[in-house]
Amino acid sequence: MPRKPKKHSHSLRHRLVTFSPFARSKAMATRNRGATKVIEKPKLQNKDLATSSFNGFKNNGKDKTQQSGSSASSDDEEFEGDVQADFVFFDPKPSDFHGVKVLLQTYLDNLQWDLSGFVDLILGQPTVGTVVKIENDEDDAVYSVVSALNLGRYKDSKCVLELKDYLLKVCRDMDVKGKLKSLVGEHVQDVGLLVSQRVVNLPPQLLPPLYNGLFDEVEWATEDEPTEELQSSFRFKFYLIISKIYKHKSADQNGGTVKNGEETLIYNRPEDEIFFMLSSWSFSFPSHAQQVTANELKNYRPMGLVMVVEASKISSFRKQLHSLIDE
Amino acid sequence: MATRLQYENNCEIGVFSKLTNAYCLVAIGGSENFYSTFEAELADVIPVVKTSIAGTRIIGRMCAGNKKGLLLPHNTTDQELQHLRNSLPDSVVVQRIEERLSALGNCISCNDHVALTHPDLDKETEELIADVLGVEVFRQTVAGNILVGSYCTFSNIGGLVHPHTSIEDLDELSTLLQVPLVAGTVNRGSDVIAAGLTVNDWTAFCGSDTTATELSVIESVFKLREAKPSALVDEMRKSLIDTYV
């Protein structure tokens, strides 16, 4: 599907990728309606989640109904217009296997690795991690998954070993390589792999509650997990993030600057920009997976980006993400 | 024996390959591993041909065939058609057909004697299937799904169908097809059988997510544990009783 650089549209119209028959029928039935609601189901009985406030969480409800009249006509030339969708957050469970696997297909570029094992690790951790679905969806499709995996806890599993080898292999930056080696070597118990994948057009309003939920769960896990070992496994000092960006083709030659006022780097996901600014170190590597390139991206090369963010910076990340999405 | 494999991290190998008793088609573009797994099993017995259909890699879903023939959709290019005609044995009739429903692999499921087809297929197509593939054609649905080619797979020995097929449907299909059928899943609970599994009379290939239970069901219904190349099996068939359930 053609990809466009994200524009911050103030009307916040968000079209769902309608790849399931249910979503398509919803789109047909609800043209011209614009509100998307976020409902957070109570995930931990003993924690006080403000579910009532989320029930009323309509995205700029008033603004949207005023604007939807005018935006409806401009939407007609696009294929489906606005879609009414109620997103629900769930704990990962084994039946989500296929949906999560599809989202993680290109996680390590085009490497053949034990992806199924990796998905099993995520699904085997219901206390930390979230899966986003649509309410009453007969297809039960997964629209997004986030999780934090302690690399030390799973260091003996095949998928984590392959992941470490891959990262060490693609890291071409010699000064960073040493840091990476020590991170996945002696400090592996303190590292949380932050996995976050979603469908392309997932409304960004979901991101703050999604990430807040994840980091809250990590905190609760340090107290709630049954054994001391598990509790300490969630006391991350570092988060390791693997994501994708687009780098301008002439960026390297001109010493990091680009003419025409074009951006040097384009981030696929808005939170990656914040993570990058807060990161202790990072490296990028050329990506080989087949991608459909939109016309606007023809001057850009797809790259993978690996970043490490200290856990202490997370509260700053949460604030910045909130202000970024709410603007 | 059933072999588990992947195509570029994807377990839907029935999408990227087509296996019959006389030849095997494999999609181009995957790693050499995919191709060589098929070669290792089949090289001495039948040709393994790398190809694309209509420029795509989803060849398993675009074409339908058995040992007597191969049907290709209208959007197959001339070069692909010629390549297939050259690479396949002369006994196999390769035919490109004009059918609106171009994903023939999803619409037609067949073995060397019977074919099940999508209920909306053209009459001419039905006749071509009977002609080119030398089979008896039945318009059917499987568990209420019209894409019979996707939701069931059968060889001359047995068959696997969508897990929600009722007992009555199972009996009816079994009578039509004259082979024992079992309702089951492949690739860890996926109900799109033909996407995850490709089978002939003596061997099967399925996605690497297939669990040990699913694999044992496959090996038992397709009788793969004591399998031999189909020439011998064909001889046996004539002496077998009329109805299996």
Coordinates of N, CA and C in Angstrom, one line a residue, chain B residues 66-203:
Chain B
N66 N -3.4 -31.3 -11.9 CA -3.1 -32.7 -11.4 C -2.1 -33.3 -12.3
K67 N -2.0 -34.6 -12.3 CA -0.9 -35.2 -13.1 C -1.2 -35.1 -14.6
K68 N -2.5 -34.9 -14.9 CA -2.8 -34.9 -16.3 C -2.8 -33.5 -17.0
G69 N -2.9 -32.5 -16.2 CA -2.9 -31.2 -16.8 C -2.7 -30.1 -15.7
L70 N -2.6 -28.9 -16.3 CA -2.4 -27.7 -15.5 C -3.2 -26.6 -16.1
L71 N -4.1 -25.9 -15.3 CA -4.9 -24.8 -15.7 C -4.3 -23.5 -15.2
L72 N -4.1 -22.5 -16.1 CA -3.6 -21.3 -15.8 C -4.6 -20.1 -16.0
P73 N -4.5 -19.1 -15.2 CA -5.5 -18.0 -15.4 C -5.2 -17.2 -16.7
H74 N -6.2 -16.4 -17.0 CA -6.0 -15.6 -18.3 C -4.9 -14.6 -18.2
N75 N -4.5 -14.2 -17.0 CA -3.4 -13.1 -16.9 C -2.0 -13.7 -16.9
T76 N -1.9 -15.0 -17.1 CA -0.6 -15.6 -17.2 C 0.1 -15.0 -18.5
T77 N 1.4 -14.7 -18.4 CA 2.0 -14.1 -19.5 C 2.4 -15.2 -20.5
D78 N 2.7 -14.8 -21.7 CA 3.1 -15.8 -22.7 C 4.4 -16.5 -22.4
Q79 N 5.3 -15.7 -21.8 CA 6.6 -16.3 -21.4 C 6.5 -17.3 -20.3
E80 N 5.6 -17.0 -19.4 CA 5.4 -18.0 -18.3 C 4.7 -19.3 -18.9
L81 N 3.8 -19.1 -19.8 CA 3.1 -20.2 -20.4 C 4.1 -21.1 -21.1
Q82 N 5.0 -20.4 -21.9 CA 6.0 -21.2 -22.6 C 6.9 -21.9 -21.7
H83 N 7.4 -21.2 -20.7 CA 8.3 -21.8 -19.7 C 7.7 -23.1 -19.1
L84 N 6.4 -23.0 -18.7 CA 5.8 -24.1 -18.1 C 5.6 -25.3 -19.1
R85 N 5.2 -24.9 -20.3 CA 5.1 -26.0 -21.3 C 6.4 -26.7 -21.6
N86 N 7.5 -25.9 -21.6 CA 8.8 -26.5 -21.8 C 9.3 -27.4 -20.6
S87 N 9.0 -26.9 -19.4 CA 9.5 -27.6 -18.2 C 8.8 -28.8 -17.7
L88 N 7.5 -28.8 -18.0 CA 6.7 -29.9 -17.5 C 6.7 -31.1 -18.5
P89 N 6.5 -32.3 -17.9 CA 6.5 -33.5 -18.8 C 5.4 -33.4 -19.9
D90 N 5.7 -34.1 -21.0 CA 4.7 -34.0 -22.2 C 3.4 -34.5 -21.8
S91 N 3.3 -35.4 -20.9 CA 2.0 -36.0 -20.5 C 1.1 -34.9 -19.9
V92 N 1.6 -33.8 -19.4 CA 0.8 -32.8 -18.7 C 0.4 -31.8 -19.8
V93 N -0.9 -31.6 -19.9 CA -1.5 -30.6 -20.8 C -1.6 -29.2 -20.1
V94 N -0.8 -28.2 -20.6 CA -0.8 -26.9 -19.9 C -1.8 -26.0 -20.7
Q95 N -2.8 -25.5 -20.0 CA -3.8 -24.7 -20.7 C -4.1 -23.4 -20.0
R96 N -4.1 -22.3 -20.7 CA -4.5 -21.0 -20.1 C -6.0 -20.8 -20.4
I97 N -6.8 -20.5 -19.4 CA -8.2 -20.4 -19.7 C -8.8 -19.0 -19.4
E98 N -9.8 -18.7 -20.1 CA -10.5 -17.4 -20.0 C -11.6 -17.5 -18.9
E99 N -11.3 -17.2 -17.7 CA -12.3 -17.3 -16.7 C -12.2 -16.1 -15.8
R100 N -13.3 -15.5 -15.5 CA -13.4 -14.3 -14.8 C -12.7 -14.4 -13.4
L101 N -13.0 -15.6 -12.8 CA -12.4 -15.8 -11.4 C -11.0 -16.3 -11.7
S102 N -10.0 -15.4 -11.6 CA -8.7 -15.8 -12.0 C -7.8 -16.6 -11.0
A103 N -8.3 -16.5 -9.7 CA -7.5 -17.3 -8.8 C -7.9 -18.7 -8.8
L104 N -7.5 -19.5 -9.8 CA -8.0 -20.8 -10.0 C -7.7 -21.7 -8.8
G105 N -6.6 -21.5 -8.1 CA -6.2 -22.3 -7.0 C -7.2 -22.2 -5.9
N106 N -7.8 -21.1 -5.7 CA -8.8 -20.8 -4.7 C -10.2 -21.4 -5.1
C107 N -10.4 -21.5 -6.4 CA -11.8 -21.9 -6.9 C -11.9 -23.4 -7.2
I108 N -10.7 -24.1 -7.4 CA -10.8 -25.5 -7.8 C -9.9 -26.3 -6.9
S109 N -10.4 -27.4 -6.5 CA -9.6 -28.3 -5.7 C -9.8 -29.7 -6.3
C110 N -8.6 -30.3 -6.6 CA -8.8 -31.6 -7.4 C -7.7 -32.6 -7.1
N111 N -8.0 -33.8 -7.4 CA -7.0 -34.9 -7.4 C -7.0 -35.4 -8.9
D112 N -6.5 -36.6 -9.1 CA -6.4 -37.1 -10.4 C -7.7 -37.6 -11.0
H113 N -8.8 -37.7 -10.1 CA -10.1 -38.3 -10.6 C -11.3 -37.4 -10.4
V114 N -11.2 -36.5 -9.4 CA -12.4 -35.7 -9.1 C -12.0 -34.2 -8.9
A115 N -12.9 -33.3 -9.2 CA -12.6 -31.9 -8.9 C -13.8 -31.3 -8.2
L116 N -13.5 -30.4 -7.2 CA -14.6 -29.6 -6.6 C -14.4 -28.2 -7.0
T117 N -15.4 -27.5 -7.5 CA -15.2 -26.2 -7.9 C -16.2 -25.2 -7.3
H118 N -15.8 -23.9 -7.3 CA -16.5 -22.8 -6.9 C -17.9 -22.8 -7.6
P119 N -19.0 -22.6 -6.9 CA -20.3 -22.7 -7.6 C -20.5 -21.7 -8.7
D120 N -19.8 -20.6 -8.7 CA -20.0 -19.5 -9.8 C -19.1 -19.7 -11.0
L121 N -18.4 -20.8 -11.1 CA -17.5 -20.9 -12.3 C -18.3 -21.0 -13.6
D122 N -17.8 -20.5 -14.7 CA -18.5 -20.6 -16.0 C -18.7 -22.1 -16.4
K123 N -19.7 -22.3 -17.2 CA -19.9 -23.6 -17.8 C -18.8 -24.1 -18.6
E124 N -18.2 -23.2 -19.4 CA -17.1 -23.6 -20.3 C -15.9 -24.0 -19.5
T125 N -15.7 -23.2 -18.4 CA -14.5 -23.6 -17.6 C -14.7 -25.0 -17.0
E126 N -16.0 -25.3 -16.6 CA -16.2 -26.6 -16.0 C -15.9 -27.7 -17.0
E127 N -16.3 -27.4 -18.3 CA -16.0 -28.4 -19.3 C -14.5 -28.5 -19.6
L128 N -13.8 -27.4 -19.5 CA -12.4 -27.4 -19.7 C -11.7 -28.2 -18.6
I129 N -12.2 -28.0 -17.4 CA -11.6 -28.7 -16.3 C -11.7 -30.2 -16.5
A130 N -12.9 -30.6 -16.9 CA -13.2 -32.0 -17.1 C -12.3 -32.6 -18.2
D131 N -12.1 -31.7 -19.2 CA -11.3 -32.1 -20.4 C -9.8 -32.2 -20.1
V132 N -9.3 -31.0 -19.7 CA -7.8 -30.9 -19.5 C -7.3 -31.8 -18.3
L133 N -8.1 -31.8 -17.2 CA -7.6 -32.5 -16.0 C -8.1 -33.9 -16.0
G134 N -9.0 -34.2 -16.9 CA -9.5 -35.6 -16.9 C -10.2 -36.0 -15.6
V135 N -11.1 -35.1 -15.1 CA -11.8 -35.4 -13.8 C -13.3 -35.2 -14.0
E136 N -14.0 -35.7 -12.9 CA -15.4 -35.5 -12.8 C -15.5 -34.2 -12.0
V137 N -16.3 -33.3 -12.4 CA -16.4 -32.0 -11.7 C -17.7 -31.8 -10.9
F138 N -17.5 -31.4 -9.7 CA -18.7 -31.1 -8.8 C -18.7 -29.7 -8.3
R139 N -19.8 -29.0 -8.5 CA -19.8 -27.7 -7.8 C -20.3 -27.8 -6.4
Q140 N -19.4 -27.3 -5.5 CA -19.7 -27.6 -4.1 C -19.3 -26.4 -3.2
T141 N -19.8 -26.5 -2.0 CA -19.2 -25.5 -1.0 C -18.6 -26.4 0.1
V142 N -17.7 -25.8 0.9 CA -17.1 -26.5 2.0 C -17.3 -25.7 3.3
A143 N -18.1 -26.2 4.2 CA -18.4 -25.5 5.4 C -19.0 -24.1 5.1
G144 N -19.8 -24.1 4.1 CA -20.5 -22.8 3.7 C -19.6 -21.9 2.9
N145 N -18.3 -22.2 2.7 CA -17.4 -21.4 1.9 C -17.4 -21.7 0.5
I146 N -17.5 -20.7 -0.4 CA -17.5 -21.0 -1.8 C -16.1 -21.2 -2.4
L147 N -15.1 -20.8 -1.6 CA -13.7 -21.0 -2.1 C -13.3 -22.3 -1.8
V148 N -13.8 -23.3 -2.5 CA -13.4 -24.7 -2.2 C -11.9 -25.0 -2.3
G149 N -11.3 -24.3 -3.2 CA -9.9 -24.5 -3.4 C -9.0 -24.1 -2.2
S150 N -9.5 -23.2 -1.4 CA -8.8 -22.7 -0.3 C -9.0 -23.6 1.0
Y151 N -10.3 -24.1 1.1 CA -10.7 -24.7 2.4 C -10.6 -26.2 2.4
C152 N -10.2 -26.8 1.3 CA -10.0 -28.2 1.4 C -8.9 -28.6 0.4
T153 N -8.2 -29.7 0.8 CA -7.1 -30.2 0.0 C -7.3 -31.7 0.0
F154 N -7.2 -32.4 -1.2 CA -7.3 -33.8 -1.2 C -6.4 -34.4 -2.2
S155 N -5.9 -35.6 -2.0 CA -5.1 -36.3 -2.9 C -5.9 -37.6 -3.3
N156 N -5.2 -38.5 -4.0 CA -6.0 -39.7 -4.4 C -6.2 -40.6 -3.2
I157 N -5.7 -40.3 -2.0 CA -5.7 -41.2 -0.9 C -6.6 -40.7 0.2
G158 N -6.5 -39.4 0.5 CA -7.3 -38.8 1.5 C -7.5 -37.3 1.4
G159 N -8.2 -36.7 2.3 CA -8.4 -35.3 2.2 C -8.5 -34.6 3.6
L160 N -8.2 -33.3 3.6 CA -8.4 -32.5 4.8 C -9.3 -31.3 4.5
V161 N -10.3 -31.1 5.3 CA -11.2 -30.0 5.0 C -11.3 -29.0 6.2
H162 N -12.0 -27.9 5.9 CA -12.2 -26.9 6.9 C -12.7 -27.5 8.2
P163 N -12.2 -27.0 9.4 CA -12.5 -27.6 10.6 C -14.0 -27.5 11.0
H164 N -14.8 -26.5 10.4 CA -16.2 -26.4 10.8 C -17.1 -27.2 9.9
T165 N -16.6 -28.1 9.1 CA -17.4 -28.9 8.2 C -18.3 -29.8 9.0
S166 N -19.6 -29.9 8.8 CA -20.4 -30.8 9.6 C -20.3 -32.2 9.1
I167 N -20.8 -33.1 10.0 CA -20.6 -34.6 9.7 C -21.3 -34.9 8.4
E168 N -22.5 -34.3 8.2 CA -23.3 -34.7 7.0 C -22.5 -34.2 5.7
D169 N -21.9 -33.0 5.8 CA -21.1 -32.5 4.6 C -19.9 -33.4 4.4
L170 N -19.3 -33.8 5.5 CA -18.1 -34.6 5.4 C -18.5 -35.9 4.7
D171 N -19.6 -36.5 5.1 CA -20.1 -37.8 4.4 C -20.3 -37.6 3.0
E172 N -21.0 -36.4 2.7 CA -21.4 -36.2 1.3 C -20.2 -36.0 0.4
L173 N -19.2 -35.2 0.9 CA -18.0 -34.9 0.2 C -17.2 -36.2 0.0
S174 N -17.1 -37.0 1.1 CA -16.4 -38.2 1.0 C -16.9 -39.2 -0.1
T175 N -18.3 -39.2 -0.2 CA -18.9 -40.0 -1.2 C -18.6 -39.5 -2.6
L176 N -18.6 -38.2 -2.8 CA -18.3 -37.6 -4.1 C -16.9 -37.9 -4.5
L177 N -16.0 -37.7 -3.5 CA -14.6 -37.8 -3.8 C -14.0 -39.2 -3.7
Q178 N -14.7 -40.0 -3.0 CA -14.3 -41.4 -2.9 C -13.0 -41.6 -2.1
V179 N -12.7 -40.7 -1.2 CA -11.5 -40.8 -0.4 C -12.0 -40.5 1.1
P180 N -11.3 -41.0 2.1 CA -11.6 -40.6 3.4 C -11.2 -39.1 3.7
L181 N -12.1 -38.5 4.4 CA -11.9 -37.0 4.7 C -11.8 -36.8 6.2
V182 N -11.1 -35.8 6.6 CA -11.0 -35.4 8.0 C -11.1 -33.9 8.1
A183 N -11.9 -33.4 9.1 CA -11.9 -32.0 9.2 C -10.8 -31.6 10.2
G184 N -10.0 -30.7 9.8 CA -8.9 -30.3 10.7 C -8.3 -29.0 10.4
T185 N -7.2 -28.6 11.0 CA -6.5 -27.3 10.8 C -5.1 -27.6 10.5
V186 N -4.4 -26.5 10.1 CA -3.0 -26.5 9.7 C -2.4 -25.2 10.2
N187 N -1.1 -25.2 10.4 CA -0.4 -24.0 10.8 C -1.0 -23.4 12.1
R188 N -1.1 -24.2 13.1 CA -1.5 -23.8 14.4 C -2.9 -23.2 14.4
G189 N -3.9 -23.9 13.9 CA -5.2 -23.5 14.0 C -5.8 -22.7 12.8
S190 N -5.0 -22.5 11.7 CA -5.5 -21.8 10.6 C -6.5 -22.7 9.8
D191 N -7.7 -22.1 9.5 CA -8.6 -23.0 8.8 C -8.5 -22.9 7.2
V192 N -7.5 -22.1 6.7 CA -7.3 -22.1 5.3 C -6.4 -23.2 5.0
I193 N -6.9 -24.4 4.8 CA -6.1 -25.6 4.7 C -5.2 -25.5 3.5
A194 N -5.7 -25.2 2.3 CA -4.9 -25.3 1.1 C -3.8 -24.2 1.1
A195 N -3.9 -23.2 1.9 CA -2.8 -22.2 2.0 C -1.7 -22.7 2.8
G196 N -2.0 -23.6 3.8 CA -0.9 -24.0 4.7 C -0.3 -25.4 4.3
L197 N -0.9 -26.0 3.3 CA -0.5 -27.4 3.1 C -0.6 -27.7 1.6
T198 N 0.4 -28.5 1.1 CA 0.3 -28.9 -0.3 C 0.7 -30.4 -0.3
V199 N 0.0 -31.2 -1.0 CA 0.1 -32.6 -0.8 C 0.0 -33.4 -2.1
N200 N 0.7 -34.5 -2.2 CA 0.4 -35.4 -3.3 C 0.3 -36.8 -2.7
D201 N 0.4 -37.9 -3.5 CA 0.1 -39.2 -3.0 C 1.1 -39.8 -2.1
W202 N 2.3 -39.3 -2.1 CA 3.3 -39.9 -1.3 C 4.0 -38.9 -0.3
T203 N 3.8 -37.6 -0.5 CA 4.5 -36.7 0.4 C 3.6 -35.4 0.6

